Coordinates of C-alpha atoms and ligand atoms in Angstrom, one line a residue:
X1 CA -24.2 6.5 9.9
X2 CA -23.9 3.6 7.3
X3 CA -21.0 0.6 6.7
X4 CA -19.5 1.8 3.7
X5 CA -18.9 -1.6 2.7
X6 CA -22.1 -3.4 3.0
X7 CA -24.6 0.3 3.7
X8 CA -25.9 -1.3 6.9
X9 CA -26.7 1.0 9.7
X10 CA -24.4 1.4 12.2
X11 CA -25.1 1.3 15.6
X12 CA -22.7 2.4 18.3
X13 CA -22.7 2.5 22.0
X14 CA -22.1 6.1 23.2
X15 CA -20.4 6.2 26.2
X16 CA -22.0 8.9 27.8
X17 CA -19.4 11.7 27.6
X18 CA -19.1 11.6 23.8
X19 CA -23.0 12.9 23.4
X20 CA -21.6 16.0 24.5
X21 CA -19.0 16.2 22.0
X22 CA -19.6 13.7 18.5
X23 CA -17.6 13.9 16.4
X24 CA -16.9 11.8 13.1
X25 CA -13.3 10.8 13.7
X26 CA -15.7 8.7 16.9
X27 CA -17.5 6.7 14.3
X28 CA -15.9 4.0 12.4
X29 CA -16.3 3.6 8.8
X30 CA -17.2 0.2 8.7
X31 CA -19.9 -2.2 10.5
X32 CA -18.6 -4.9 13.5
X33 CA -19.0 -7.5 10.5
X34 CA -17.3 -5.8 7.8
X35 CA -14.6 -5.3 10.0
X36 CA -14.3 -8.9 10.9
X37 CA -13.3 -10.1 7.5
X38 CA -10.3 -8.1 7.6
X39 CA -7.5 -10.2 9.4
X40 CA -4.9 -7.7 11.1
X41 CA -1.1 -8.9 10.8
X42 CA 0.6 -9.1 13.4
X43 CA 4.4 -8.0 13.5
X44 CA 6.0 -10.5 15.5
X45 CA 5.2 -13.6 13.7
X46 CA 5.9 -12.0 9.6
X47 CA 8.4 -12.4 7.3
X48 CA 10.9 -10.1 8.5
X49 CA 11.7 -9.3 4.7
X50 CA 8.2 -8.9 3.4
X51 CA 5.6 -8.7 6.3
X52 CA 3.6 -11.7 5.4
X53 CA 1.5 -14.1 8.2
X54 CA 3.1 -16.5 8.9
X55 CA 3.6 -18.7 12.2
X56 CA 7.5 -17.8 13.0
X57 CA 9.7 -14.8 12.1
X58 CA 12.2 -16.2 9.3
X59 CA 12.7 -14.8 6.2
X60 CA 10.5 -16.6 4.4
X61 CA 10.5 -18.6 1.1
X62 CA 9.4 -16.1 -1.7
X63 CA 12.3 -13.8 0.2
X64 CA 14.9 -15.7 -0.1
X65 CA 14.7 -16.4 -3.5
X66 CA 14.7 -12.4 -4.3
X67 CA 18.0 -12.3 -1.5
X68 CA 19.7 -14.8 -3.9
X69 CA 19.4 -11.5 -6.6
X70 CA 20.0 -8.7 -5.1
X71 CA 22.9 -6.7 -2.9
X72 CA 20.7 -3.9 -1.6
X73 CA 18.7 -3.4 1.8
X74 CA 14.9 -3.7 1.3
X75 CA 12.0 -4.6 4.0
X76 CA 8.2 -4.4 3.7
X77 CA 5.7 -3.7 6.6
X78 CA 2.3 -5.1 6.3
X79 CA -0.7 -4.0 8.1
X80 CA -3.8 -6.8 6.7
X81 CA -3.6 -9.8 4.9
X82 CA -4.8 -9.8 1.2
X83 CA -7.5 -12.2 2.4
X84 CA -11.0 -12.9 0.4
X85 CA -12.0 -9.9 2.0
X86 CA -9.8 -7.4 1.6
X87 CA -9.4 -8.7 -1.9
X88 CA -13.3 -7.8 -2.3
X89 CA -12.6 -4.5 -1.2
X90 CA -9.9 -3.8 -3.4
X91 CA -12.1 -4.8 -6.3
X92 CA -14.9 -2.6 -5.6
X93 CA -12.2 0.9 -4.4
X94 CA -9.8 0.4 -7.1
X95 CA -11.9 -1.6 -10.6
X96 CA -15.5 -0.1 -9.9
X97 CA -13.5 2.4 -9.2
X98 CA -15.8 3.5 -5.3
X99 CA -13.4 6.1 -4.2
X100 CA -15.8 6.4 -0.7
X101 CA -13.6 3.6 0.0
X102 CA -10.8 5.2 0.8
X103 CA -12.1 6.4 4.5
X104 CA -12.6 2.2 4.8
X105 CA -8.4 2.9 6.3
X106 CA -7.3 6.7 5.5
X107 CA -7.3 6.6 9.6
X108 CA -5.4 3.4 10.3
X109 CA -3.5 3.0 7.9
X110 CA -1.5 6.7 8.0
X111 CA -0.8 6.2 11.6
X112 CA 0.9 2.2 10.8
X113 CA 2.6 4.6 8.3
X114 CA 3.1 6.8 11.0
X115 CA 4.8 3.8 13.4
X116 CA 8.0 3.8 11.1
X117 CA 10.5 6.2 12.4
X118 CA 13.3 7.4 10.9
X119 CA 12.7 7.9 7.2
X120 CA 13.2 11.3 5.2
X121 CA 10.7 11.0 2.4
X122 CA 7.5 8.9 2.3
X123 CA 6.8 8.5 -1.4
X124 CA 3.4 6.7 -2.4
X125 CA 3.3 4.3 -5.3
X126 CA 3.0 6.2 -8.5
X127 CA 0.1 5.5 -11.2
X128 CA 1.0 4.8 -14.7
X129 CA -0.7 7.4 -17.5
X130 CA -3.3 5.1 -18.3
X131 CA -4.8 3.8 -14.6
X132 CA -5.2 7.3 -14.1
X133 CA -7.1 8.9 -17.4
X134 CA -9.5 5.1 -16.0
X135 CA -9.8 5.6 -12.7
X136 CA -9.6 8.8 -12.1
X137 CA -7.4 9.0 -8.6
X138 CA -4.7 7.3 -7.4
X139 CA -5.5 4.3 -4.6
X140 CA -2.1 5.0 -2.8
X141 CA -2.9 8.4 -2.0
X142 CA -6.8 8.1 -1.5
X143 CA -5.3 5.9 1.2
X144 CA -2.9 7.9 3.0
X145 CA -5.3 10.8 4.0
X146 CA -3.5 14.0 4.9
X147 CA -0.4 12.8 4.9
X148 CA 2.2 14.2 3.0
X149 CA 3.4 12.9 0.1
X150 CA 6.2 13.3 -1.7
X151 CA 5.7 13.3 -5.7
X152 CA 9.9 12.6 -6.5
X153 CA 8.4 9.2 -8.9
X154 CA 6.8 8.9 -12.1
X155 CA 6.1 5.4 -14.1
X156 CA 5.4 5.6 -17.1
X157 CA 4.1 2.0 -18.4
X158 CA 3.5 1.2 -21.9
X159 CA 0.3 1.2 -23.0
X160 CA 0.2 -2.2 -24.4
X161 CA 1.0 -3.9 -21.5
X162 CA -1.5 -5.6 -19.7
X163 CA -2.9 -4.7 -16.2
X164 CA -0.6 -6.3 -13.1
X165 CA -3.6 -8.0 -11.7
X166 CA -4.8 -10.2 -15.5
X167 CA -1.4 -11.3 -15.1
X168 CA 0.2 -14.7 -14.3
X169 CA 2.8 -14.3 -11.5
X170 CA 6.2 -15.2 -14.1
X171 CA 4.9 -12.8 -16.6
X172 CA 4.8 -9.9 -13.6
X173 CA 8.0 -10.6 -12.6
X174 CA 9.6 -9.8 -15.8
X175 CA 8.0 -6.9 -16.5
X176 CA 10.3 -4.0 -17.0
X177 CA 10.3 -1.2 -14.9
X178 CA 8.3 2.0 -15.7
X179 CA 10.0 3.9 -12.5
X180 CA 11.7 7.3 -13.2
X181 CA 13.2 9.9 -10.4
X182 CA 11.2 13.6 -11.2
X183 CA 14.8 15.7 -12.3
X184 CA 13.2 18.0 -10.2
X185 CA 14.7 15.6 -7.0
X186 CA 17.0 14.3 -8.2
X187 CA 19.5 16.3 -5.9
X188 CA 17.2 16.0 -2.9
X189 CA 17.2 12.2 -3.0
X190 CA 20.7 11.8 -2.6
X191 CA 21.6 9.5 0.9
X192 CA 18.1 10.1 2.2
X193 CA 16.1 7.5 3.7
X194 CA 12.7 7.0 1.4
X195 CA 9.4 4.7 2.9
X196 CA 7.7 4.1 0.1
X197 CA 3.5 3.0 0.4
X198 CA 1.7 0.8 -2.0
X199 CA -2.3 -0.8 -1.7
X200 CA -0.9 -4.7 -2.0
X201 CA 2.3 -6.3 -1.9
X202 CA 1.3 -9.4 -4.3
X203 CA 4.9 -10.8 -5.4
X204 CA 7.1 -7.5 -4.3
X205 CA 8.4 -7.5 -8.0
X206 CA 6.5 -3.6 -8.5
X207 CA 8.4 -2.5 -5.8
X208 CA 11.3 -3.7 -6.2
X209 CA 11.5 -2.0 -9.2
X210 CA 10.9 1.1 -7.7
X211 CA 13.7 0.3 -4.8
X212 CA 15.6 0.1 -7.5
X213 CA 15.1 3.2 -9.3
X214 CA 15.7 5.1 -5.4
X215 CA 19.0 3.2 -5.4
X216 CA 20.7 4.0 -8.5
X217 CA 19.5 8.0 -7.6
X218 CA 21.5 7.7 -5.0
X219 CA 19.0 7.2 -2.0
X220 CA 20.5 5.8 1.2
X221 CA 17.6 3.3 2.5
X222 CA 14.4 2.2 1.3
X223 CA 11.8 0.0 2.9
X224 CA 8.4 0.0 1.8
X225 CA 4.6 -0.1 3.7
X226 CA 2.2 -1.9 2.1
X227 CA -1.8 -1.6 3.6
X228 CA -2.0 -5.9 2.9
X229 CA 0.2 -8.8 1.9
Ligands
ZN301 ZN1 -20.5 -3.7 7.0
ZN302 ZN1 8.2 -12.3 2.8

């Protein structure tokens, strides 16, 4: 078994009982060295609004700014910190299109999503048609494993706009909202509690656009879960 990231052999010391029934799920997808590069966020010391890792449970300065302009409830929960290791992982997974890399988190991330109870619908953020053509997969769905996704949102981004990752923060905040709710779902989402899923929370703009679109269409509550923040 090779590490999905560095391709070195993974050595696992099996308890004797495992030798009888070896299962794919019990072999870690990456080696200990690669795993140690990712930093898990403890929710006990994270911003309660965006999931940012910090020293306290205080609302962070970014979220204080958001709260000045928004009147609706919204909170994000993140599993990992967006550090250098995560940045490198995302680059290879999304931009070099190594679809195998979804397996690094596709067991752990669904478990994290399922730990948030009381939501009617789990909705992966959609990608725009141009990204579909170039990447060939929705990276968020890949990370969700076999978790059920309700495809109620659509995204139609104007083709001439630059990619999110190539824009400066100020430019990103000004970007228009390109989300819409698929017509056939409009009746079904009224007063429903929706948990949005995305890979990275950067400025929060994209997720908030999706949340605003859902509230406009009558959703009762919108929160989100991201792999990293
Ligand atoms: Zn490795
Ligand atoms: Zn925050």
